[in-house]
GROMACS .gro file of C-alpha atoms in nm:
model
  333
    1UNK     CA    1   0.000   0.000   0.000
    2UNK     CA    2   0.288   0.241  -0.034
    3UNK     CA    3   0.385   0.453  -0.310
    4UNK     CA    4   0.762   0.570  -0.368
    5UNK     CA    5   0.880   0.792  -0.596
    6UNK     CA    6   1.184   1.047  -0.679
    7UNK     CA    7   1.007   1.337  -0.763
    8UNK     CA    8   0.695   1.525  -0.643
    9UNK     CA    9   0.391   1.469  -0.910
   10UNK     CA   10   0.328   1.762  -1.169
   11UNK     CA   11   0.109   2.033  -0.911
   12UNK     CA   12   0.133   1.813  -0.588
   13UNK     CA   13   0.177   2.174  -0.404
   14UNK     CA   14  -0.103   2.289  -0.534
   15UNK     CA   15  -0.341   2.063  -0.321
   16UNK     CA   16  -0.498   2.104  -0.038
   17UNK     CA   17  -0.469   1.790   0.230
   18UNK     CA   18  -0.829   1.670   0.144
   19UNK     CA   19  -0.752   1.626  -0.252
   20UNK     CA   20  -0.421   1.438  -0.187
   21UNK     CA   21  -0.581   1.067  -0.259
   22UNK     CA   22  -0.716   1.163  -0.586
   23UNK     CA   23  -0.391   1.235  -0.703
   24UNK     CA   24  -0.156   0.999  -0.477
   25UNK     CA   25  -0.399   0.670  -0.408
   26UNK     CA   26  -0.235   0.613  -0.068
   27UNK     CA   27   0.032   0.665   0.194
   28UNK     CA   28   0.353   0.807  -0.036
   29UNK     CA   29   0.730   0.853  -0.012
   30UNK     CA   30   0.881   1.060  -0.171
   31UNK     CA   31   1.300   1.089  -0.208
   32UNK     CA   32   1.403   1.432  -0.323
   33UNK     CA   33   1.795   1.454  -0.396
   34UNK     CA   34   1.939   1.778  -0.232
   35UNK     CA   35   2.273   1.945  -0.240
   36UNK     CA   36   2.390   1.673   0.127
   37UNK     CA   37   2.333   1.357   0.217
   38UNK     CA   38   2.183   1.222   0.422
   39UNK     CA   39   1.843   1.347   0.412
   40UNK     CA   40   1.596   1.498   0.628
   41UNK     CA   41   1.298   1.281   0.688
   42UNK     CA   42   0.954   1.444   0.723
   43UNK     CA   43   0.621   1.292   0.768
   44UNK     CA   44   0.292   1.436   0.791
   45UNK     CA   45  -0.060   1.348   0.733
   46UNK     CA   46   0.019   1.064   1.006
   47UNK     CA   47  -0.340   1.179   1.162
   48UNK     CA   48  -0.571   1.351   0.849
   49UNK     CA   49  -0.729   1.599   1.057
   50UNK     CA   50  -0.363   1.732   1.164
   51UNK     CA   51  -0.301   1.958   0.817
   52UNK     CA   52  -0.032   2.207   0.914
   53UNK     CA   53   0.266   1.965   0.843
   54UNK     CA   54   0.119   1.948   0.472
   55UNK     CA   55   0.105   2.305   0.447
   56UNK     CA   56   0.493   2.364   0.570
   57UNK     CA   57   0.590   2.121   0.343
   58UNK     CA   58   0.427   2.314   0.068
   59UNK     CA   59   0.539   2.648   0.161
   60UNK     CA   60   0.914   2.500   0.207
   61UNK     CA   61   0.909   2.339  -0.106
   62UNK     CA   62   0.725   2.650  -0.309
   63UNK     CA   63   1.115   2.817  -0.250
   64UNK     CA   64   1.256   2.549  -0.414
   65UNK     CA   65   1.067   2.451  -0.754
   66UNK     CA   66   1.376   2.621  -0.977
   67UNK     CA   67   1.663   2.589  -0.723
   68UNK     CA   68   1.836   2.258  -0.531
   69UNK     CA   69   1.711   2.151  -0.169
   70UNK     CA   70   2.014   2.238   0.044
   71UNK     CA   71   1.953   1.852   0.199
   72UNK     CA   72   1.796   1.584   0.007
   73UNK     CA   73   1.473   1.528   0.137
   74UNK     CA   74   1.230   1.226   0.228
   75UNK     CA   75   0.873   1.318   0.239
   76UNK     CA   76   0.641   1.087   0.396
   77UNK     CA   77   0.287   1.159   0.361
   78UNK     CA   78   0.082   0.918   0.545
   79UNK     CA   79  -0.311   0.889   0.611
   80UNK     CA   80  -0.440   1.037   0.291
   81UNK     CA   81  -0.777   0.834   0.352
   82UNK     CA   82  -0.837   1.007   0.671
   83UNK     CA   83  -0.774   1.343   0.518
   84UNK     CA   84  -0.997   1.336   0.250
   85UNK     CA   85  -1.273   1.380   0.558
   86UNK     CA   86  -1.111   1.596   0.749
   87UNK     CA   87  -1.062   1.316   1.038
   88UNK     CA   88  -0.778   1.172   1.252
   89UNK     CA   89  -0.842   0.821   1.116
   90UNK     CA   90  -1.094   0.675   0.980
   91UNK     CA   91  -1.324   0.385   1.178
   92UNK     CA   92  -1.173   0.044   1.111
   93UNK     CA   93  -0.790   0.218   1.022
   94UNK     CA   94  -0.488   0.178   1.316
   95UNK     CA   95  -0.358   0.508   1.414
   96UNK     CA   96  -0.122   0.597   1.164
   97UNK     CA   97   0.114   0.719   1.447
   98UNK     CA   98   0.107   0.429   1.672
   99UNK     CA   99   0.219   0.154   1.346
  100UNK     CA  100   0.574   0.187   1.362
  101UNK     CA  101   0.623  -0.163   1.563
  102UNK     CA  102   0.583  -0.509   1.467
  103UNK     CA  103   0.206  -0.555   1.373
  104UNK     CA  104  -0.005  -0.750   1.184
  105UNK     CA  105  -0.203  -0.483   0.962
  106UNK     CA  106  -0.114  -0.377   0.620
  107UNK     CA  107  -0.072  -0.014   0.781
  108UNK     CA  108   0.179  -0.231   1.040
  109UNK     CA  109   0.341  -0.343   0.665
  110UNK     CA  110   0.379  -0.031   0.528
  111UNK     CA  111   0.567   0.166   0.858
  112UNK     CA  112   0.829  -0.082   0.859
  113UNK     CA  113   0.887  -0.097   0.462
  114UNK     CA  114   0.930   0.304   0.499
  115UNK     CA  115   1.135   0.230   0.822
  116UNK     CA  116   1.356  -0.024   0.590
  117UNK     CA  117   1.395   0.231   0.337
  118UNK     CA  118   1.551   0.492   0.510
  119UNK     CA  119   1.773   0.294   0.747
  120UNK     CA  120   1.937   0.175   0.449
  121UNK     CA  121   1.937   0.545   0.311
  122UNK     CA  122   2.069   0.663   0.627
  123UNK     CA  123   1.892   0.974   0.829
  124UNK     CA  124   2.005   1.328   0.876
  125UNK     CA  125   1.713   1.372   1.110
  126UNK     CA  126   1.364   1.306   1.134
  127UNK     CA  127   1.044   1.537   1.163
  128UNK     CA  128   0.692   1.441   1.260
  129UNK     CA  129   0.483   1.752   1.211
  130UNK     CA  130   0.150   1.725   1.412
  131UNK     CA  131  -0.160   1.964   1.535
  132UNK     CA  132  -0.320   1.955   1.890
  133UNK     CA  133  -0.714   2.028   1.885
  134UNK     CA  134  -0.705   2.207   2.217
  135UNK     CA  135  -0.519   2.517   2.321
  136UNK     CA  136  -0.181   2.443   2.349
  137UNK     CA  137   0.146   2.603   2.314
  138UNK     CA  138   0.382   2.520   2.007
  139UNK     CA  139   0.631   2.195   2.148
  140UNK     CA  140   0.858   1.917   2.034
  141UNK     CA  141   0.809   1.568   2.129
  142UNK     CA  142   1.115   1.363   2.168
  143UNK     CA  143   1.153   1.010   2.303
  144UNK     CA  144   1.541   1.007   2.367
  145UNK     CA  145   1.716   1.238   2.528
  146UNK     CA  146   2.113   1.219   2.356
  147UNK     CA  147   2.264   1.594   2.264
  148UNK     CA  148   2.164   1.552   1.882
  149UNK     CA  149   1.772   1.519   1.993
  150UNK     CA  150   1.764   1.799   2.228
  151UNK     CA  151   1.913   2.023   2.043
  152UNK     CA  152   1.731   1.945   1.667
  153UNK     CA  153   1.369   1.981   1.957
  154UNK     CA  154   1.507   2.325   2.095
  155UNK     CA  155   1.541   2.454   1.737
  156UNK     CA  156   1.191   2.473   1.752
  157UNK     CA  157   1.123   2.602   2.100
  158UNK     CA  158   1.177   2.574   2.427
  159UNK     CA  159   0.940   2.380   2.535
  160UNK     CA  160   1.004   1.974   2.439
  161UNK     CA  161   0.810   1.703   2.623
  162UNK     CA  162   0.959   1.357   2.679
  163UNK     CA  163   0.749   1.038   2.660
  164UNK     CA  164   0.807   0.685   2.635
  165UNK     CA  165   0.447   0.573   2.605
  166UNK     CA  166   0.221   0.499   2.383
  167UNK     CA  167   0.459   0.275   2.209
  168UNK     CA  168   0.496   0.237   1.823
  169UNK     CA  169   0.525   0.600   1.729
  170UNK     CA  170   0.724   0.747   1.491
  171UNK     CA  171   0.956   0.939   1.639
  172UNK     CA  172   1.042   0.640   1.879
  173UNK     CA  173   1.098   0.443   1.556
  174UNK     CA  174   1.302   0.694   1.389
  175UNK     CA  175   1.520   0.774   1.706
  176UNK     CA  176   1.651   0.462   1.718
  177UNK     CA  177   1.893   0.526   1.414
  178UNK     CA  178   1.897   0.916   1.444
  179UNK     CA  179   1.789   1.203   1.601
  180UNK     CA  180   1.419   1.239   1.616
  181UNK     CA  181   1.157   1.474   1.707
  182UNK     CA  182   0.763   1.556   1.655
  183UNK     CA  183   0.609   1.928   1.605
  184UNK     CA  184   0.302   1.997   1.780
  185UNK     CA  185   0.231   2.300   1.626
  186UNK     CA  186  -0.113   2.439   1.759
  187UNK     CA  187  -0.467   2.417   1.635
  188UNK     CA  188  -0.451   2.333   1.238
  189UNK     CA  189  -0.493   2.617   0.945
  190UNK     CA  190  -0.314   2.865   1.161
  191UNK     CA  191  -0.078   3.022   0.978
  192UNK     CA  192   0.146   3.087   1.208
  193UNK     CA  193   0.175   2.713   1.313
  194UNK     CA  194   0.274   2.647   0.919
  195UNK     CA  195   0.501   2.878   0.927
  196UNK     CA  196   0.652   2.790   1.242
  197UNK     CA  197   0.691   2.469   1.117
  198UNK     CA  198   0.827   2.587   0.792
  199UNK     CA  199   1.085   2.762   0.902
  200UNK     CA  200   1.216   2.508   1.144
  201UNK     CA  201   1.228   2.252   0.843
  202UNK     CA  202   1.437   2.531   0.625
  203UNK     CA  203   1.678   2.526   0.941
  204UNK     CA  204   1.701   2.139   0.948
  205UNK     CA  205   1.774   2.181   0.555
  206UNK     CA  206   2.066   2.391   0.629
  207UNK     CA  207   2.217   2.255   0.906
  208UNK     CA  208   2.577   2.093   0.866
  209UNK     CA  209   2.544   1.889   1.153
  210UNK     CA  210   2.372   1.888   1.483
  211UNK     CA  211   2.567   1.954   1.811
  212UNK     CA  212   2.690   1.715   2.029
  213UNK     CA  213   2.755   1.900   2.323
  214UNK     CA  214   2.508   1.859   2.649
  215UNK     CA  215   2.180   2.128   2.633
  216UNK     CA  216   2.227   2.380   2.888
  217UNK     CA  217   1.930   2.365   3.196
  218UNK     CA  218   1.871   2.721   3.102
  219UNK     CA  219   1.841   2.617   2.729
  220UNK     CA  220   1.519   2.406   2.747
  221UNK     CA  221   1.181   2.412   2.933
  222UNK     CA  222   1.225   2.017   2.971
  223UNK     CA  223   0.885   1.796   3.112
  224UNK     CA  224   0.821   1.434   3.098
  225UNK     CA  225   0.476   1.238   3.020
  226UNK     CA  226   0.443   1.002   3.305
  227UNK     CA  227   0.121   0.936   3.276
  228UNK     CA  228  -0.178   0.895   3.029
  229UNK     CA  229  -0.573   0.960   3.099
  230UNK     CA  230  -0.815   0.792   2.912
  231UNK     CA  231  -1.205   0.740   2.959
  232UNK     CA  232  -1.338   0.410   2.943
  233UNK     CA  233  -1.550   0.356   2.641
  234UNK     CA  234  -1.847   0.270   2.850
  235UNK     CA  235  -1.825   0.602   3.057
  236UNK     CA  236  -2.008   0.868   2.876
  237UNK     CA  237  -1.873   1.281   2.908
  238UNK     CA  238  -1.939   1.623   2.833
  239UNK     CA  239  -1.827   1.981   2.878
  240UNK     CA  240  -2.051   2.238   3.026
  241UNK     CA  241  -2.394   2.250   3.170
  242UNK     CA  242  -2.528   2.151   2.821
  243UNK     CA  243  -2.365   1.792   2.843
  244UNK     CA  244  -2.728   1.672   3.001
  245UNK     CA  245  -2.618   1.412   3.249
  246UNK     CA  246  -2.331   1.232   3.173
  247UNK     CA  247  -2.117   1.004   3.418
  248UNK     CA  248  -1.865   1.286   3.354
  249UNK     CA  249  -1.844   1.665   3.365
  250UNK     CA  250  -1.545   1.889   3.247
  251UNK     CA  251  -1.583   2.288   3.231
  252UNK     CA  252  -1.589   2.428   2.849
  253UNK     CA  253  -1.257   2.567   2.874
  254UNK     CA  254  -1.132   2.228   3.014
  255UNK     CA  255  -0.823   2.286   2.745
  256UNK     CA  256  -0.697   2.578   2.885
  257UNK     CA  257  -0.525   2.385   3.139
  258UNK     CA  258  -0.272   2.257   2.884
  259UNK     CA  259   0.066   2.320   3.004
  260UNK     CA  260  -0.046   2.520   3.405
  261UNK     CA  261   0.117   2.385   3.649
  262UNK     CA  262  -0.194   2.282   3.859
  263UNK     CA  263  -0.163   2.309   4.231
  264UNK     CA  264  -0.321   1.974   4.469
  265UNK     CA  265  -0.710   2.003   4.486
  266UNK     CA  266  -0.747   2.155   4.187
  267UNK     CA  267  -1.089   2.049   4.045
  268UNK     CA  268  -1.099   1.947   3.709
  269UNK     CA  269  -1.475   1.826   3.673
  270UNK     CA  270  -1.714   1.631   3.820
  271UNK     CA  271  -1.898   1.270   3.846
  272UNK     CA  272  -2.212   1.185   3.894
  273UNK     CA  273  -2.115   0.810   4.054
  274UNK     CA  274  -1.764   0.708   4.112
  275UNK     CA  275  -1.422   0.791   3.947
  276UNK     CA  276  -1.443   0.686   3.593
  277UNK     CA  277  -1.148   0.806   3.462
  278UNK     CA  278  -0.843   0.572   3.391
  279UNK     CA  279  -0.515   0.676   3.425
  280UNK     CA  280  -0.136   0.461   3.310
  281UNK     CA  281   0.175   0.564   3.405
  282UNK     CA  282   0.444   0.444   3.132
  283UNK     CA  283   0.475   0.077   3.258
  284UNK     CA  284   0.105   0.047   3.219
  285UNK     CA  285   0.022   0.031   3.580
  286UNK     CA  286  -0.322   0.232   3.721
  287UNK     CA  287  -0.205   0.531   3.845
  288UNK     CA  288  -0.507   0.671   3.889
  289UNK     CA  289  -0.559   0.723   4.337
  290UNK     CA  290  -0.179   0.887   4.294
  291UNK     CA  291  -0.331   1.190   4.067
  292UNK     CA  292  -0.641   1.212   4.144
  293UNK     CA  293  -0.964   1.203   4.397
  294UNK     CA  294  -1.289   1.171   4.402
  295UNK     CA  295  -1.467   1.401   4.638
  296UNK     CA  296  -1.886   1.519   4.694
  297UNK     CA  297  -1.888   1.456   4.367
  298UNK     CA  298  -1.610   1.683   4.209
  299UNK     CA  299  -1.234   1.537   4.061
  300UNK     CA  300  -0.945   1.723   4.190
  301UNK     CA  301  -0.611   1.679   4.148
  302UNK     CA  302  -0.400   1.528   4.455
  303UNK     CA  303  -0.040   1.631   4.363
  304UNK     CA  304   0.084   1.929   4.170
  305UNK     CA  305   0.035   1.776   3.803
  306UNK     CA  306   0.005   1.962   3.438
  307UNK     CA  307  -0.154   1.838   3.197
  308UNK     CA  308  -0.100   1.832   2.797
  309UNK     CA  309  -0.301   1.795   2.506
  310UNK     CA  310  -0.629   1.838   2.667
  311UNK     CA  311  -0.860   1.865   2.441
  312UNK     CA  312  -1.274   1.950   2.406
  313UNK     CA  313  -1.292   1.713   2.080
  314UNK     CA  314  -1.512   1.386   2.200
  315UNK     CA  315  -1.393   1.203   1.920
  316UNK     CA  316  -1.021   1.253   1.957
  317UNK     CA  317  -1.116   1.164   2.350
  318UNK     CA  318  -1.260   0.825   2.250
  319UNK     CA  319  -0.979   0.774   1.994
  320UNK     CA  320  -0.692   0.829   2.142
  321UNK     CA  321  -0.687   0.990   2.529
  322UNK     CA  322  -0.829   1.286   2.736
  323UNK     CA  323  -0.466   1.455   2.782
  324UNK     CA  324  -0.134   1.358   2.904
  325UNK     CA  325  -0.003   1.452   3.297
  326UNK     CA  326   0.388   1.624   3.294
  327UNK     CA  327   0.621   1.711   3.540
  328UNK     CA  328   0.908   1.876   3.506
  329UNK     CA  329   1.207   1.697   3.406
  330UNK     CA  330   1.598   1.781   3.542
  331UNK     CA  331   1.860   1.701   3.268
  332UNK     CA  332   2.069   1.645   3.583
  333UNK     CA  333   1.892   1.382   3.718
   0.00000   0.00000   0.00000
């Protein structure tokens, strides 16, 4: 099910994320020589709803249709399917972003004959460009924490969040064999997310080599994921005093929480029986009683805790998770 090619298709940059099956069928590689090698690997379109990483690419590339990439480039442009409606993936599809391990789909198929690909190619470095759906700042992702990584994630900002679950992402893929980060670059069709993300990909394209030296504390806002909170299928939810009478409650403006440091007893919503919510620190164990309480029918939070990628989007929810809990993370340690 994948397409490679050495060139992009006669007015590729002309379409918008939705039309990109017509013309390309399915998920496509495409290997575009450049002035160095190795290249820079890019992938977007991993979730169809996320459109900002197509729109970099096309503003990057618009600057080079009569001159030589400074890097040869690998484009990788995934979940073209999903796209077409606007969604993250489509029902009956595996998350295009959680394929990059051993599996027994076609989609599992596919990740690892890209994966193949480029470890034979070799990697300069490796961008995953994403969107959040709530409001959250602009951050890198990165699943290793070596000198090359940190540095290629604080080219794009300060702020870089360290995870080691869910497994079979790309980045954790690609960071095996170089350095490896993922954008999350706001809400999509901003266009200062694009061209945020442009701009850091026109760095990456120029770049010699990427430092070895240790990141400086003062360099990096660093936090790590510990934990993951998710709402059991059979628990229904809402937001606001609209959502009728759900098992859960969560304020409108739930997502502006992303990234606040939230003191202990913080309330978060409320339940109308019970706890409901289910929450996995990165070895998979419930974690839940060491976050969070149940209280005269209100959740609050039990331990200073900040959350990430909330979001007010019911289907992302059931999809994939409610938001992530951070802490700060010491280099040091």
């Amino acid at each position: 099910m994948l397409t490679v090619l050495d060139h992009l298709p006669d007015q590729l940059l002309d379409l918008e994320a939705h039309q990109l099956e017509d013309r390309l069928g399915g998920p496509t590689l495409i290997h575009l020589a450049g002035r160095r090698d190795p290249p820079l690997f890019v992938s977007v379109l991993l979730h169809g709803n996320e459109v900002t990483g197509w729109q970099a690419v096309q503003q990057l590339l618009r600057r080079y249709t009569r001159r030589e990439l400074p890097r040869s480039l690998s484009l990788f442009i995934g979940n073209v399917r999903a796209a077409r409606y606007g969604q993250r993936r489509l029902d009956g599809q595996p998350d295009y972003n959680r394929i990059w391990v051993p599996g027994s789909t076609p989609e599992h198929a596919m990740a690892e004959a890209v994966l193949r690909q480029m470890r034979q190619r070799g990697v300069f470095a490796s961008v995953d460009i994403h969107n959040n759906t709530g409001t959250n700042p602009h951050y890198a992702c990165v699943n290793y924490l070596d000198p090359s990584t940190l540095h290629l994630a604080t080219l794009f900002g300060r702020t870089v969040l360290y995870f080691r679950r869910p497994e079979g992402v790309q980045s954790m893929a690609f960071g095996r064999f170089c350095p490896a980060v993922t954008l999350e670059c706001g809400k999509p069709d901003q266009p200062h997310g694009t061209q945020h993300a442009c701009e850091f990909l026109e760095a990456c394209l120029h770049l010699s080599a990427l430092p070895q030296r240790p990141v400086l504390s003062q360099d990096i806002d660093l936090f790590h994921s510990v934990a993951i909170v998710k709402i059991p299928d059979e628990v229904s939810f809402g937001f606001g005093e609209e959502a009728g009478d759900p098992h859960l409650r969560f304020p409108p403006d739930l997502d502006l929480l992303n990234f606040r440091e939230l003191p202990p007893h913080t309330r978060i919503g409320w339940t109308n029986n019970g706890f409901h919510l289910e929450v996995q620190d990165e070895q998979g164990q419930d974690v839940a009683d060491r976050f969070f309480y149940a209280q005269d029918g209100e959740i609050r939070t039990r331990v200073p805790i900040m959350p990430g990628m909330l979001t007010l989007n019911s289907r992302i929810i059931r999809q994939d998770c409610l938001c992530y809990l951070m802490e700060r993370y010491s280099l040091a340690g």
